Amino acid sequence: MTVTIRYILNELLKMKKEFCIAAARLIFDIVGADGYVSDRELNIMDGLLNDKYGLSNPERGFEVNRITFCDALQILQNWDNKNEVKCLIEELKLISGVGRIVEKNKSYTTIEGHCSLSEAWLLLAIEYALNSNAIVFSIKKNEYRFARSEIIYLENNNENYKIYEEMQEHYGEYKSQLELFGMRLIYIPKVCSYLKEKREQRKLKSLMRYVSPFHKYEDQDAQKIVDNIDNIATKDFAKDLFSDKAKLYTNLIPSFLMKISTSVVAEDKPRKKSNFILIPIEESISNTLRKALNKYQEYTLDLHIPERKLHGRPFRLHGFDRTFLNFVMSHVLNTEKLTKVLFDFSYGNKKVQFVFDERRTMTFSLSNKQMCLYLLVLIFTTYKKGVPVNRATKRKTTFKTDVEKVFASIYTMVKENAEGDLYDGKGRIATDVSRIAQKLKDIPAAYHVAVVDNKAVVNFSCKDVVYIKFNKEEKLLDKEMKQFRDKDERMNFEDLCCRIFC
């Protein structure tokens, strides 16, 4: 019985610590929301984190950066003691200058006035996440760079014609209304019209090269986007955004998407994750916006009057415009069929060429290890289940797995008999995978190396597509592989490498 009680107490303490860390994450983000930290905010923050939440200075940074702002909200959503959650909300308002909290007969009063726009935006998101059917989530995709002031309309079909017709009829009114609050309404059909009507081919081509400077876009690429942009629907963008959250996309009803913040999370190395909130449209768009703006006005009167542009709306480089143009380029231009992938090791060249429809070629330079790893992953994805990210533990250092043997065979021949180790000192290749993805960012994700179930894999087959060039001759990889398979379809990888790089 004593052991059971001790176990329960330990679990309760863990849960309480989890709540304290979630509270600290929200407090940290609200303090830094406007880009400034005042002495008053520091004093309140130190008092709360030290005295109430039991997080001393040395452990704060480590503990708080283990979770995202979104993770913290989800912890609070599931927290049983709603009074503690309510008290935390009041503390966040206090820090922002719009709240009051009484504790142990002491009253911290609000500062006269209202909080900043950025603080009001965070408070709005927090209240919606905790007091409505709104959904909070995080994504790691760097290509999705939204501004916090953008409100994006999303859906996965047009079956809700009432909402669809309301947006079509009153878009201009809602857009102007939100601009007065420093917000921008994003409706994808209108963005498509802007790209098509306001940018002739020459300007669009220049803009495409500015957004993706490492890609040589031709006149026909710009024309292809203009010709096909009417076929891009809101649901297409939503499906791409939620590509790793299939359930969220399947259950998506007409909603407004807003970026809450960006969290730096301490994983194997610091990584940035974008936090979002998805607010379902209740009954009508006008009612949903009215409730949100009324709540927003409780926090701030710092309204933003939009500037009048004499030469039309400019293209925004640091918000939805840039993100959407990248999506359009990928969606339209990458529908071409991949006809050839060439690993070129000839005469010291280290590059991979992707040829689409025998017309457009994209070339990427990689390091020796990245080239060999990319080829290794392709081979082992085709005939195995991928390349393990971690070397198996408790294994003698002299022992070489099949994967390591093949990598060493390739690397030795490519780099003039140099010794190559597939795994670094930590036994991980995830860093190399991420570097390859960064180098190949301008081609579809299907041709990247990805980590799935702790194995590095690719999503395309090498059959009739992948060639390897060493010295002068190009060799079809699949044809070479067939020569080294036995009757049980087992592959002699080392002999294969000798054959390719002879």
Short mmCIF file of C-alpha atoms in Angstrom, two decimals:
data_model
loop_
_atom_site.label_atom_id
_atom_site.label_comp_id
_atom_site.label_asym_id
_atom_site.label_seq_id
_atom_site.Cartn_x
_atom_site.Cartn_y
_atom_site.Cartn_z
CA MET A 1 0.00 0.00 0.00
CA THR A 2 2.83 2.37 0.92
CA VAL A 3 4.54 1.73 -2.41
CA THR A 4 1.29 2.45 -4.28
CA ILE A 5 0.74 5.73 -2.41
CA ARG A 6 4.35 6.77 -3.06
CA TYR A 7 3.92 5.99 -6.75
CA ILE A 8 0.72 8.06 -6.94
CA LEU A 9 2.39 10.98 -5.17
CA ASN A 10 5.34 10.83 -7.55
CA GLU A 11 3.01 10.83 -10.54
CA LEU A 12 1.10 13.82 -9.12
CA LEU A 13 4.39 15.67 -8.62
CA LYS A 14 5.39 14.95 -12.22
CA MET A 15 2.06 16.25 -13.46
CA LYS A 16 2.38 19.36 -11.34
CA LYS A 17 5.90 19.95 -12.69
CA GLU A 18 4.53 19.56 -16.21
CA PHE A 19 1.93 22.24 -15.51
CA CYS A 20 4.58 24.57 -14.07
CA ILE A 21 6.77 24.18 -17.17
CA ALA A 22 3.76 24.86 -19.44
CA ALA A 23 2.95 27.99 -17.43
CA ALA A 24 6.56 29.14 -17.68
CA ARG A 25 6.53 28.67 -21.47
CA LEU A 26 3.49 30.95 -21.81
CA ILE A 27 4.95 33.50 -19.41
CA PHE A 28 8.27 33.61 -21.29
CA ASP A 29 6.50 34.09 -24.62
CA ILE A 30 4.15 36.82 -23.39
CA VAL A 31 7.06 38.72 -21.82
CA GLY A 32 8.97 38.71 -25.09
CA ALA A 33 5.99 39.10 -27.43
CA ASP A 34 6.58 42.78 -28.23
CA GLY A 35 10.36 42.47 -28.46
CA TYR A 36 10.97 44.33 -25.20
CA VAL A 37 11.37 43.27 -21.57
CA SER A 38 10.65 45.91 -18.93
CA ASP A 39 11.81 45.89 -15.29
CA ARG A 40 8.17 45.52 -14.23
CA GLU A 41 7.76 42.40 -16.42
CA LEU A 42 11.01 40.91 -15.09
CA ASN A 43 9.96 41.47 -11.47
CA ILE A 44 6.55 39.84 -11.97
CA MET A 45 8.02 36.97 -13.99
CA ASP A 46 10.74 36.24 -11.41
CA GLY A 47 8.21 36.34 -8.58
CA LEU A 48 5.80 33.95 -10.32
CA LEU A 49 8.39 31.46 -11.58
CA ASN A 50 10.39 31.35 -8.35
CA ASP A 51 7.69 31.56 -5.68
CA LYS A 52 4.68 29.96 -7.33
CA TYR A 53 5.94 27.61 -10.02
CA GLY A 54 9.16 26.53 -8.33
CA LEU A 55 11.47 27.12 -11.28
CA SER A 56 14.77 28.66 -10.26
CA ASN A 57 16.88 30.66 -12.69
CA PRO A 58 19.36 27.89 -13.64
CA GLU A 59 16.70 25.37 -14.66
CA ARG A 60 14.28 27.74 -16.39
CA GLY A 61 15.94 27.93 -19.78
CA PHE A 62 16.42 24.17 -20.08
CA GLU A 63 12.97 23.17 -18.83
CA VAL A 64 11.01 25.82 -20.73
CA ASN A 65 12.74 25.21 -24.06
CA ARG A 66 11.87 21.51 -24.03
CA ILE A 67 8.32 22.29 -25.22
CA THR A 68 6.68 24.63 -27.72
CA PHE A 69 4.10 27.29 -26.96
CA CYS A 70 1.59 24.96 -28.62
CA ASP A 71 2.59 22.04 -26.34
CA ALA A 72 2.03 24.28 -23.33
CA LEU A 73 -1.49 25.19 -24.46
CA GLN A 74 -2.36 21.53 -24.99
CA ILE A 75 -1.22 20.71 -21.45
CA LEU A 76 -3.48 23.45 -20.09
CA GLN A 77 -6.41 22.27 -22.23
CA ASN A 78 -6.22 18.85 -20.56
CA TRP A 79 -5.56 20.16 -17.04
CA ASP A 80 -8.25 19.11 -14.54
CA ASN A 81 -7.91 22.03 -12.14
CA LYS A 82 -9.53 24.81 -14.17
CA ASN A 83 -9.03 27.33 -11.37
CA GLU A 84 -5.25 27.02 -11.77
CA VAL A 85 -5.61 27.61 -15.51
CA LYS A 86 -7.83 30.64 -14.87
CA CYS A 87 -5.31 32.06 -12.44
CA LEU A 88 -2.53 31.62 -15.00
CA ILE A 89 -4.54 33.54 -17.61
CA GLU A 90 -4.89 36.42 -15.14
CA GLU A 91 -1.15 36.30 -14.52
CA LEU A 92 -0.47 36.58 -18.25
CA LYS A 93 -2.82 39.56 -18.44
CA LEU A 94 -1.05 41.11 -15.48
CA ILE A 95 2.32 40.82 -17.21
CA SER A 96 0.83 42.41 -20.34
CA GLY A 97 -0.64 45.27 -18.32
CA VAL A 98 -4.33 44.43 -18.70
CA GLY A 99 -5.03 42.25 -15.66
CA ARG A 100 -5.11 42.09 -11.87
CA ILE A 101 -4.31 39.22 -9.54
CA VAL A 102 -4.76 38.83 -5.79
CA GLU A 103 -2.63 36.32 -3.89
CA LYS A 104 -2.12 35.99 -0.13
CA ASN A 105 -3.89 39.30 0.52
CA LYS A 106 -1.57 41.10 -1.89
CA SER A 107 -2.97 42.83 -4.93
CA TYR A 108 -0.96 43.51 -8.05
CA THR A 109 -2.90 46.14 -9.96
CA THR A 110 -2.89 46.73 -13.67
CA ILE A 111 -1.02 49.49 -15.41
CA GLU A 112 -3.29 52.15 -16.87
CA GLY A 113 -3.82 51.58 -20.58
CA HIS A 114 -3.65 48.54 -22.83
CA CYS A 115 -1.05 46.05 -23.99
CA SER A 116 0.78 46.07 -27.31
CA LEU A 117 -0.65 44.58 -30.50
CA SER A 118 1.64 41.54 -30.34
CA GLU A 119 0.76 40.84 -26.70
CA ALA A 120 -2.95 41.22 -27.49
CA TRP A 121 -2.54 38.75 -30.34
CA LEU A 122 -1.04 36.13 -28.03
CA LEU A 123 -3.69 36.65 -25.34
CA LEU A 124 -6.41 36.26 -27.96
CA ALA A 125 -4.90 32.98 -29.18
CA ILE A 126 -4.51 31.64 -25.62
CA GLU A 127 -8.11 32.43 -24.65
CA TYR A 128 -9.45 30.86 -27.84
CA ALA A 129 -7.33 27.74 -27.35
CA LEU A 130 -8.53 27.27 -23.77
CA ASN A 131 -12.17 28.37 -24.05
CA SER A 132 -13.40 27.22 -27.48
CA ASN A 133 -13.19 24.46 -30.07
CA ALA A 134 -10.06 25.97 -31.55
CA ILE A 135 -7.19 23.60 -32.38
CA VAL A 136 -3.56 24.39 -31.62
CA PHE A 137 -0.65 22.65 -33.34
CA SER A 138 3.00 23.07 -34.36
CA ILE A 139 4.80 22.42 -37.63
CA LYS A 140 8.51 22.21 -38.46
CA LYS A 141 8.27 23.22 -42.09
CA ASN A 142 10.55 26.16 -42.68
CA GLU A 143 8.87 26.99 -45.98
CA TYR A 144 5.68 28.04 -44.17
CA ARG A 145 6.60 31.53 -43.00
CA PHE A 146 3.47 33.41 -42.00
CA ALA A 147 3.26 36.76 -40.24
CA ARG A 148 1.45 36.75 -36.91
CA SER A 149 -0.95 39.44 -38.16
CA GLU A 150 -2.27 37.25 -41.02
CA ILE A 151 -5.63 35.51 -40.74
CA ILE A 152 -5.86 32.77 -43.38
CA TYR A 153 -9.16 31.25 -44.50
CA LEU A 154 -8.87 27.46 -44.97
CA GLU A 155 -11.19 24.64 -45.96
CA ASN A 156 -10.90 21.19 -47.54
CA ASN A 157 -13.88 21.56 -49.92
CA ASN A 158 -16.56 24.04 -50.99
CA GLU A 159 -19.55 22.06 -49.73
CA ASN A 160 -20.42 24.73 -47.16
CA TYR A 161 -21.84 27.12 -49.74
CA LYS A 162 -23.25 29.52 -47.13
CA ILE A 163 -19.75 30.31 -45.82
CA TYR A 164 -18.30 30.30 -49.34
CA GLU A 165 -20.88 32.79 -50.67
CA GLU A 166 -20.48 35.03 -47.61
CA MET A 167 -16.73 35.26 -48.16
CA GLN A 168 -17.21 35.97 -51.87
CA GLU A 169 -19.76 38.71 -51.23
CA HIS A 170 -18.22 40.45 -48.19
CA TYR A 171 -14.49 39.84 -48.61
CA GLY A 172 -13.69 43.54 -49.16
CA GLU A 173 -15.64 44.57 -46.07
CA TYR A 174 -13.99 42.00 -43.79
CA LYS A 175 -10.55 42.80 -45.20
CA SER A 176 -10.93 46.53 -44.46
CA GLN A 177 -12.31 45.82 -41.00
CA LEU A 178 -9.34 43.65 -40.04
CA GLU A 179 -6.83 46.14 -41.44
CA LEU A 180 -7.99 48.66 -38.84
CA PHE A 181 -6.77 46.22 -36.19
CA GLY A 182 -3.40 45.66 -37.84
CA MET A 183 -4.50 42.32 -39.31
CA ARG A 184 -4.60 41.02 -42.87
CA LEU A 185 -7.28 38.70 -44.22
CA ILE A 186 -5.90 36.05 -46.57
CA TYR A 187 -8.34 34.46 -49.02
CA ILE A 188 -6.46 32.25 -51.49
CA PRO A 189 -8.66 32.87 -54.59
CA LYS A 190 -7.94 36.59 -54.19
CA VAL A 191 -4.20 35.93 -53.88
CA CYS A 192 -4.34 33.83 -57.05
CA SER A 193 -6.12 36.68 -58.85
CA TYR A 194 -3.42 39.09 -57.71
CA LEU A 195 -0.61 36.89 -59.04
CA LYS A 196 -2.43 36.42 -62.34
CA GLU A 197 -3.75 39.93 -63.00
CA LYS A 198 -1.22 42.22 -61.38
CA ARG A 199 1.96 40.52 -62.57
CA GLU A 200 2.66 40.21 -66.26
CA GLN A 201 4.98 37.42 -67.30
CA ARG A 202 8.19 39.46 -67.08
CA LYS A 203 7.48 40.68 -63.54
CA LEU A 204 6.34 37.26 -62.38
CA LYS A 205 9.51 35.61 -63.69
CA SER A 206 11.66 38.21 -61.90
CA LEU A 207 9.65 37.73 -58.73
CA MET A 208 10.06 33.95 -58.93
CA ARG A 209 13.82 34.30 -59.24
CA TYR A 210 13.90 36.71 -56.30
CA VAL A 211 11.91 34.33 -54.08
CA SER A 212 14.00 31.30 -55.15
CA PRO A 213 17.31 32.76 -56.32
CA PHE A 214 19.02 29.37 -56.84
CA HIS A 215 16.61 28.29 -59.57
CA LYS A 216 16.82 29.42 -63.19
CA TYR A 217 13.19 30.12 -64.10
CA GLU A 218 12.37 30.54 -67.77
CA ASP A 219 9.64 32.54 -69.51
CA GLN A 220 7.58 29.40 -70.04
CA ASP A 221 7.68 28.66 -66.28
CA ALA A 222 6.08 32.01 -65.49
CA GLN A 223 3.52 31.51 -68.25
CA LYS A 224 2.74 28.03 -66.94
CA ILE A 225 1.94 29.48 -63.50
CA VAL A 226 -0.34 32.15 -65.01
CA ASP A 227 -2.12 29.49 -67.10
CA ASN A 228 -2.64 27.09 -64.18
CA ILE A 229 -3.20 29.33 -61.18
CA ASP A 230 -6.99 29.24 -61.60
CA ASN A 231 -6.81 25.50 -60.87
CA ILE A 232 -5.28 26.04 -57.42
CA ALA A 233 -7.92 25.87 -54.69
CA THR A 234 -7.84 26.66 -50.99
CA LYS A 235 -8.10 22.94 -50.22
CA ASP A 236 -4.88 22.26 -52.20
CA PHE A 237 -2.89 24.59 -49.99
CA ALA A 238 -4.55 23.23 -46.84
CA LYS A 239 -3.72 19.66 -47.86
CA ASP A 240 -0.06 20.57 -48.38
CA LEU A 241 0.12 22.46 -45.08
CA PHE A 242 -1.36 19.50 -43.18
CA SER A 243 0.59 16.86 -45.13
CA ASP A 244 1.82 15.22 -41.90
CA LYS A 245 -1.48 15.83 -40.06
CA ALA A 246 -3.94 13.86 -42.18
CA LYS A 247 -6.64 13.71 -39.50
CA LEU A 248 -6.59 17.49 -39.10
CA TYR A 249 -7.09 17.95 -42.84
CA THR A 250 -9.82 15.31 -43.08
CA ASN A 251 -11.84 16.96 -40.29
CA LEU A 252 -11.17 20.51 -41.48
CA ILE A 253 -14.28 22.69 -41.73
CA PRO A 254 -14.14 26.35 -42.89
CA SER A 255 -11.76 27.93 -40.38
CA PHE A 256 -9.34 30.78 -39.79
CA LEU A 257 -5.67 29.90 -39.35
CA MET A 258 -3.45 32.22 -37.33
CA LYS A 259 0.20 31.93 -36.41
CA ILE A 260 0.68 32.30 -32.66
CA SER A 261 4.44 32.37 -32.32
CA THR A 262 7.73 30.62 -33.11
CA SER A 263 9.27 28.40 -30.43
CA VAL A 264 12.92 27.43 -30.21
CA VAL A 265 12.90 23.86 -28.94
CA ALA A 266 15.95 22.14 -27.44
CA GLU A 267 16.00 18.74 -29.16
CA ASP A 268 19.27 17.20 -30.37
CA LYS A 269 20.01 20.79 -31.38
CA PRO A 270 17.90 23.98 -31.13
CA ARG A 271 15.11 23.89 -33.71
CA LYS A 272 12.42 26.40 -34.59
CA LYS A 273 8.80 25.33 -34.70
CA SER A 274 5.88 27.50 -35.78
CA ASN A 275 2.81 27.43 -33.54
CA PHE A 276 -0.66 27.87 -35.04
CA ILE A 277 -4.27 28.09 -33.95
CA LEU A 278 -7.18 26.97 -36.13
CA ILE A 279 -10.47 28.71 -35.25
CA PRO A 280 -13.62 27.05 -36.71
CA ILE A 281 -16.09 29.50 -38.28
CA GLU A 282 -19.22 29.46 -36.14
CA GLU A 283 -22.49 30.05 -38.01
CA SER A 284 -21.05 32.81 -40.16
CA ILE A 285 -17.79 34.61 -40.94
CA SER A 286 -19.16 37.92 -39.63
CA ASN A 287 -20.06 36.44 -36.21
CA THR A 288 -16.68 34.70 -35.88
CA LEU A 289 -14.76 37.87 -36.73
CA ARG A 290 -16.96 40.04 -34.50
CA LYS A 291 -16.33 37.83 -31.46
CA ALA A 292 -12.60 37.77 -32.12
CA LEU A 293 -12.36 41.55 -32.57
CA ASN A 294 -14.47 42.26 -29.49
CA LYS A 295 -12.13 40.10 -27.43
CA TYR A 296 -9.12 41.76 -29.08
CA GLN A 297 -10.40 45.22 -28.09
CA GLU A 298 -10.48 44.16 -24.45
CA TYR A 299 -6.70 44.02 -24.60
CA THR A 300 -5.63 46.93 -26.77
CA LEU A 301 -6.77 50.20 -28.33
CA ASP A 302 -3.58 50.49 -30.36
CA LEU A 303 -5.33 50.34 -33.72
CA HIS A 304 -3.35 50.33 -36.94
CA ILE A 305 -4.43 52.52 -39.85
CA PRO A 306 -3.31 50.91 -43.10
CA GLU A 307 -1.09 52.91 -45.40
CA ARG A 308 -2.49 53.81 -48.79
CA LYS A 309 -0.23 52.54 -51.54
CA LEU A 310 -0.17 54.70 -54.66
CA HIS A 311 1.05 51.90 -56.91
CA GLY A 312 -1.16 49.03 -55.81
CA ARG A 313 -0.48 46.30 -53.26
CA PRO A 314 3.21 45.37 -53.06
CA PHE A 315 4.41 41.79 -52.83
CA ARG A 316 5.25 40.84 -49.22
CA LEU A 317 8.54 39.03 -48.86
CA HIS A 318 8.16 37.98 -45.22
CA GLY A 319 4.62 36.64 -44.99
CA PHE A 320 1.96 34.65 -46.79
CA ASP A 321 2.72 36.06 -50.27
CA ARG A 322 6.18 34.51 -50.37
CA THR A 323 5.01 31.24 -48.81
CA PHE A 324 2.16 30.93 -51.28
CA LEU A 325 4.29 31.73 -54.34
CA ASN A 326 6.72 28.97 -53.27
CA PHE A 327 3.74 26.61 -52.98
CA VAL A 328 2.44 27.62 -56.41
CA MET A 329 5.85 27.11 -58.04
CA SER A 330 6.13 23.66 -56.46
CA HIS A 331 2.51 22.73 -57.22
CA VAL A 332 2.55 23.83 -60.86
CA LEU A 333 6.13 23.38 -62.05
CA ASN A 334 6.88 20.12 -60.27
CA THR A 335 4.05 18.22 -61.91
CA GLU A 336 6.60 17.32 -64.57
CA LYS A 337 7.71 13.72 -64.74
CA LEU A 338 11.15 12.90 -63.36
CA THR A 339 12.99 11.18 -66.20
CA LYS A 340 16.54 11.01 -64.90
CA VAL A 341 18.60 11.33 -61.72
CA LEU A 342 22.34 11.38 -62.33
CA PHE A 343 24.88 10.94 -59.54
CA ASP A 344 27.94 12.49 -61.15
CA PHE A 345 31.21 11.44 -59.48
CA SER A 346 33.32 12.00 -62.61
CA TYR A 347 36.69 13.73 -62.32
CA GLY A 348 36.09 15.14 -58.87
CA ASN A 349 32.58 16.45 -59.62
CA LYS A 350 30.18 15.89 -56.77
CA LYS A 351 26.71 16.76 -57.99
CA VAL A 352 23.26 15.33 -58.49
CA GLN A 353 21.25 16.24 -61.57
CA PHE A 354 17.45 15.96 -61.75
CA VAL A 355 16.00 15.99 -65.27
CA PHE A 356 12.25 16.57 -65.71
CA ASP A 357 10.53 15.53 -68.96
CA GLU A 358 13.94 15.55 -70.69
CA ARG A 359 13.61 19.35 -70.78
CA ARG A 360 14.46 20.98 -67.48
CA THR A 361 17.58 20.09 -65.50
CA MET A 362 18.32 21.04 -61.90
CA THR A 363 21.86 20.46 -60.59
CA PHE A 364 22.93 20.40 -56.93
CA SER A 365 26.45 20.16 -55.54
CA LEU A 366 26.92 17.90 -52.53
CA SER A 367 29.89 16.94 -50.38
CA ASN A 368 31.53 13.50 -50.69
CA LYS A 369 29.69 12.15 -47.67
CA GLN A 370 26.33 13.63 -48.70
CA MET A 371 26.61 12.18 -52.22
CA CYS A 372 27.53 8.74 -50.90
CA LEU A 373 24.85 8.84 -48.21
CA TYR A 374 22.15 9.89 -50.70
CA LEU A 375 23.08 7.02 -53.03
CA LEU A 376 23.31 4.59 -50.11
CA VAL A 377 19.85 5.54 -48.85
CA LEU A 378 18.39 5.12 -52.34
CA ILE A 379 19.89 1.64 -52.72
CA PHE A 380 18.82 0.44 -49.27
CA THR A 381 15.32 1.93 -49.59
CA THR A 382 14.82 0.04 -52.85
CA TYR A 383 16.04 -3.34 -51.59
CA LYS A 384 15.81 -3.04 -47.82
CA LYS A 385 13.84 -0.74 -45.51
CA GLY A 386 16.19 2.22 -45.44
CA VAL A 387 19.35 3.19 -43.57
CA PRO A 388 19.18 3.18 -39.73
CA VAL A 389 19.76 6.66 -38.32
CA ASN A 390 21.54 5.26 -35.25
CA ARG A 391 24.21 2.60 -35.05
CA ALA A 392 22.98 -0.27 -32.92
CA THR A 393 24.12 -0.03 -29.30
CA LYS A 394 26.34 -2.55 -27.50
CA ARG A 395 28.15 -3.42 -30.69
CA LYS A 396 31.92 -3.76 -30.93
CA THR A 397 33.57 -0.88 -32.80
CA THR A 398 35.29 -3.37 -35.14
CA PHE A 399 31.96 -4.79 -36.27
CA LYS A 400 30.63 -3.43 -39.56
CA THR A 401 26.98 -3.75 -40.58
CA ASP A 402 25.98 -4.29 -44.21
CA VAL A 403 25.06 -0.62 -44.41
CA GLU A 404 28.46 0.50 -43.14
CA LYS A 405 30.27 -1.90 -45.47
CA VAL A 406 28.49 -0.53 -48.53
CA PHE A 407 29.04 3.08 -47.48
CA ALA A 408 32.73 2.40 -46.91
CA SER A 409 32.96 0.71 -50.34
CA ILE A 410 31.42 3.71 -52.09
CA TYR A 411 33.27 6.35 -50.08
CA THR A 412 36.67 4.67 -50.50
CA MET A 413 36.37 4.65 -54.27
CA VAL A 414 34.89 8.13 -54.55
CA LYS A 415 37.46 9.82 -52.33
CA GLU A 416 40.60 8.09 -53.49
CA ASN A 417 40.96 5.35 -50.88
CA ALA A 418 40.09 7.64 -47.96
CA GLU A 419 38.41 6.03 -44.95
CA GLY A 420 34.81 7.04 -44.42
CA ASP A 421 32.61 6.48 -41.36
CA LEU A 422 28.88 6.54 -41.98
CA TYR A 423 28.09 7.50 -38.39
CA ASP A 424 29.64 10.40 -36.49
CA GLY A 425 30.80 10.24 -32.89
CA LYS A 426 27.24 10.43 -31.60
CA GLY A 427 26.15 7.57 -33.85
CA ARG A 428 23.67 9.70 -35.82
CA ILE A 429 23.32 10.64 -39.48
CA ALA A 430 20.27 12.89 -39.02
CA THR A 431 22.46 15.97 -39.41
CA ASP A 432 23.64 14.84 -42.85
CA VAL A 433 20.04 14.08 -43.84
CA SER A 434 18.92 17.59 -42.91
CA ARG A 435 21.84 19.09 -44.85
CA ILE A 436 20.90 17.10 -47.94
CA ALA A 437 17.30 18.31 -47.60
CA GLN A 438 18.53 21.90 -47.37
CA LYS A 439 20.61 21.49 -50.53
CA LEU A 440 17.65 19.93 -52.41
CA LYS A 441 15.02 22.33 -51.09
CA ASP A 442 14.06 23.55 -54.59
CA ILE A 443 12.91 20.12 -55.80
CA PRO A 444 9.81 18.22 -54.64
CA ALA A 445 10.04 16.64 -51.20
CA ALA A 446 9.50 13.17 -52.75
CA TYR A 447 13.10 13.25 -53.96
CA HIS A 448 14.58 14.29 -50.61
CA VAL A 449 16.05 11.99 -47.98
CA ALA A 450 13.65 11.75 -45.05
CA VAL A 451 13.75 10.09 -41.62
CA VAL A 452 10.80 7.72 -41.07
CA ASP A 453 10.63 5.34 -38.10
CA ASN A 454 14.26 6.13 -37.30
CA LYS A 455 15.44 5.17 -40.78
CA ALA A 456 16.64 7.36 -43.64
CA VAL A 457 14.57 6.67 -46.77
CA VAL A 458 13.59 8.16 -50.14
CA ASN A 459 10.12 7.99 -51.68
CA PHE A 460 11.00 7.29 -55.31
CA SER A 461 12.26 4.12 -56.96
CA CYS A 462 15.59 3.95 -58.75
CA LYS A 463 14.13 1.82 -61.54
CA ASP A 464 14.94 3.17 -65.03
CA VAL A 465 15.67 6.63 -63.58
CA VAL A 466 18.90 6.65 -61.56
CA TYR A 467 22.24 6.73 -63.30
CA ILE A 468 25.75 6.85 -61.86
CA LYS A 469 28.64 8.45 -63.69
CA PHE A 470 32.16 7.58 -62.61
CA ASN A 471 34.90 8.66 -65.03
CA LYS A 472 33.19 8.85 -68.44
CA GLU A 473 30.54 6.15 -68.50
CA GLU A 474 26.97 6.55 -67.21
CA LYS A 475 25.53 3.35 -65.75
CA LEU A 476 21.88 2.61 -65.05
CA LEU A 477 21.74 1.61 -61.38
CA ASP A 478 18.79 -0.77 -61.66
CA LYS A 479 20.44 -2.64 -64.55
CA GLU A 480 23.64 -3.06 -62.52
CA MET A 481 21.68 -4.21 -59.48
CA LYS A 482 19.98 -7.01 -61.40
CA GLN A 483 23.35 -8.58 -62.13
CA PHE A 484 24.16 -8.95 -58.43
CA ARG A 485 20.93 -10.48 -57.13
CA ASP A 486 20.79 -14.17 -56.43
CA LYS A 487 17.77 -16.44 -56.86
CA ASP A 488 16.44 -15.36 -53.45
CA GLU A 489 16.61 -11.71 -54.49
CA ARG A 490 19.48 -11.07 -52.08
CA MET A 491 21.92 -8.39 -53.12
CA ASN A 492 25.72 -8.53 -53.03
CA PHE A 493 26.17 -4.82 -52.38
CA GLU A 494 29.96 -4.81 -52.16
CA ASP A 495 30.34 -6.46 -55.57
CA LEU A 496 27.80 -3.98 -56.93
CA CYS A 497 29.88 -1.04 -55.69
CA CYS A 498 33.02 -2.50 -57.27
CA ARG A 499 31.19 -2.90 -60.56
CA ILE A 500 29.83 0.67 -60.58
CA PHE A 501 33.06 2.39 -59.56
CA CYS A 502 35.53 0.26 -61.48
#
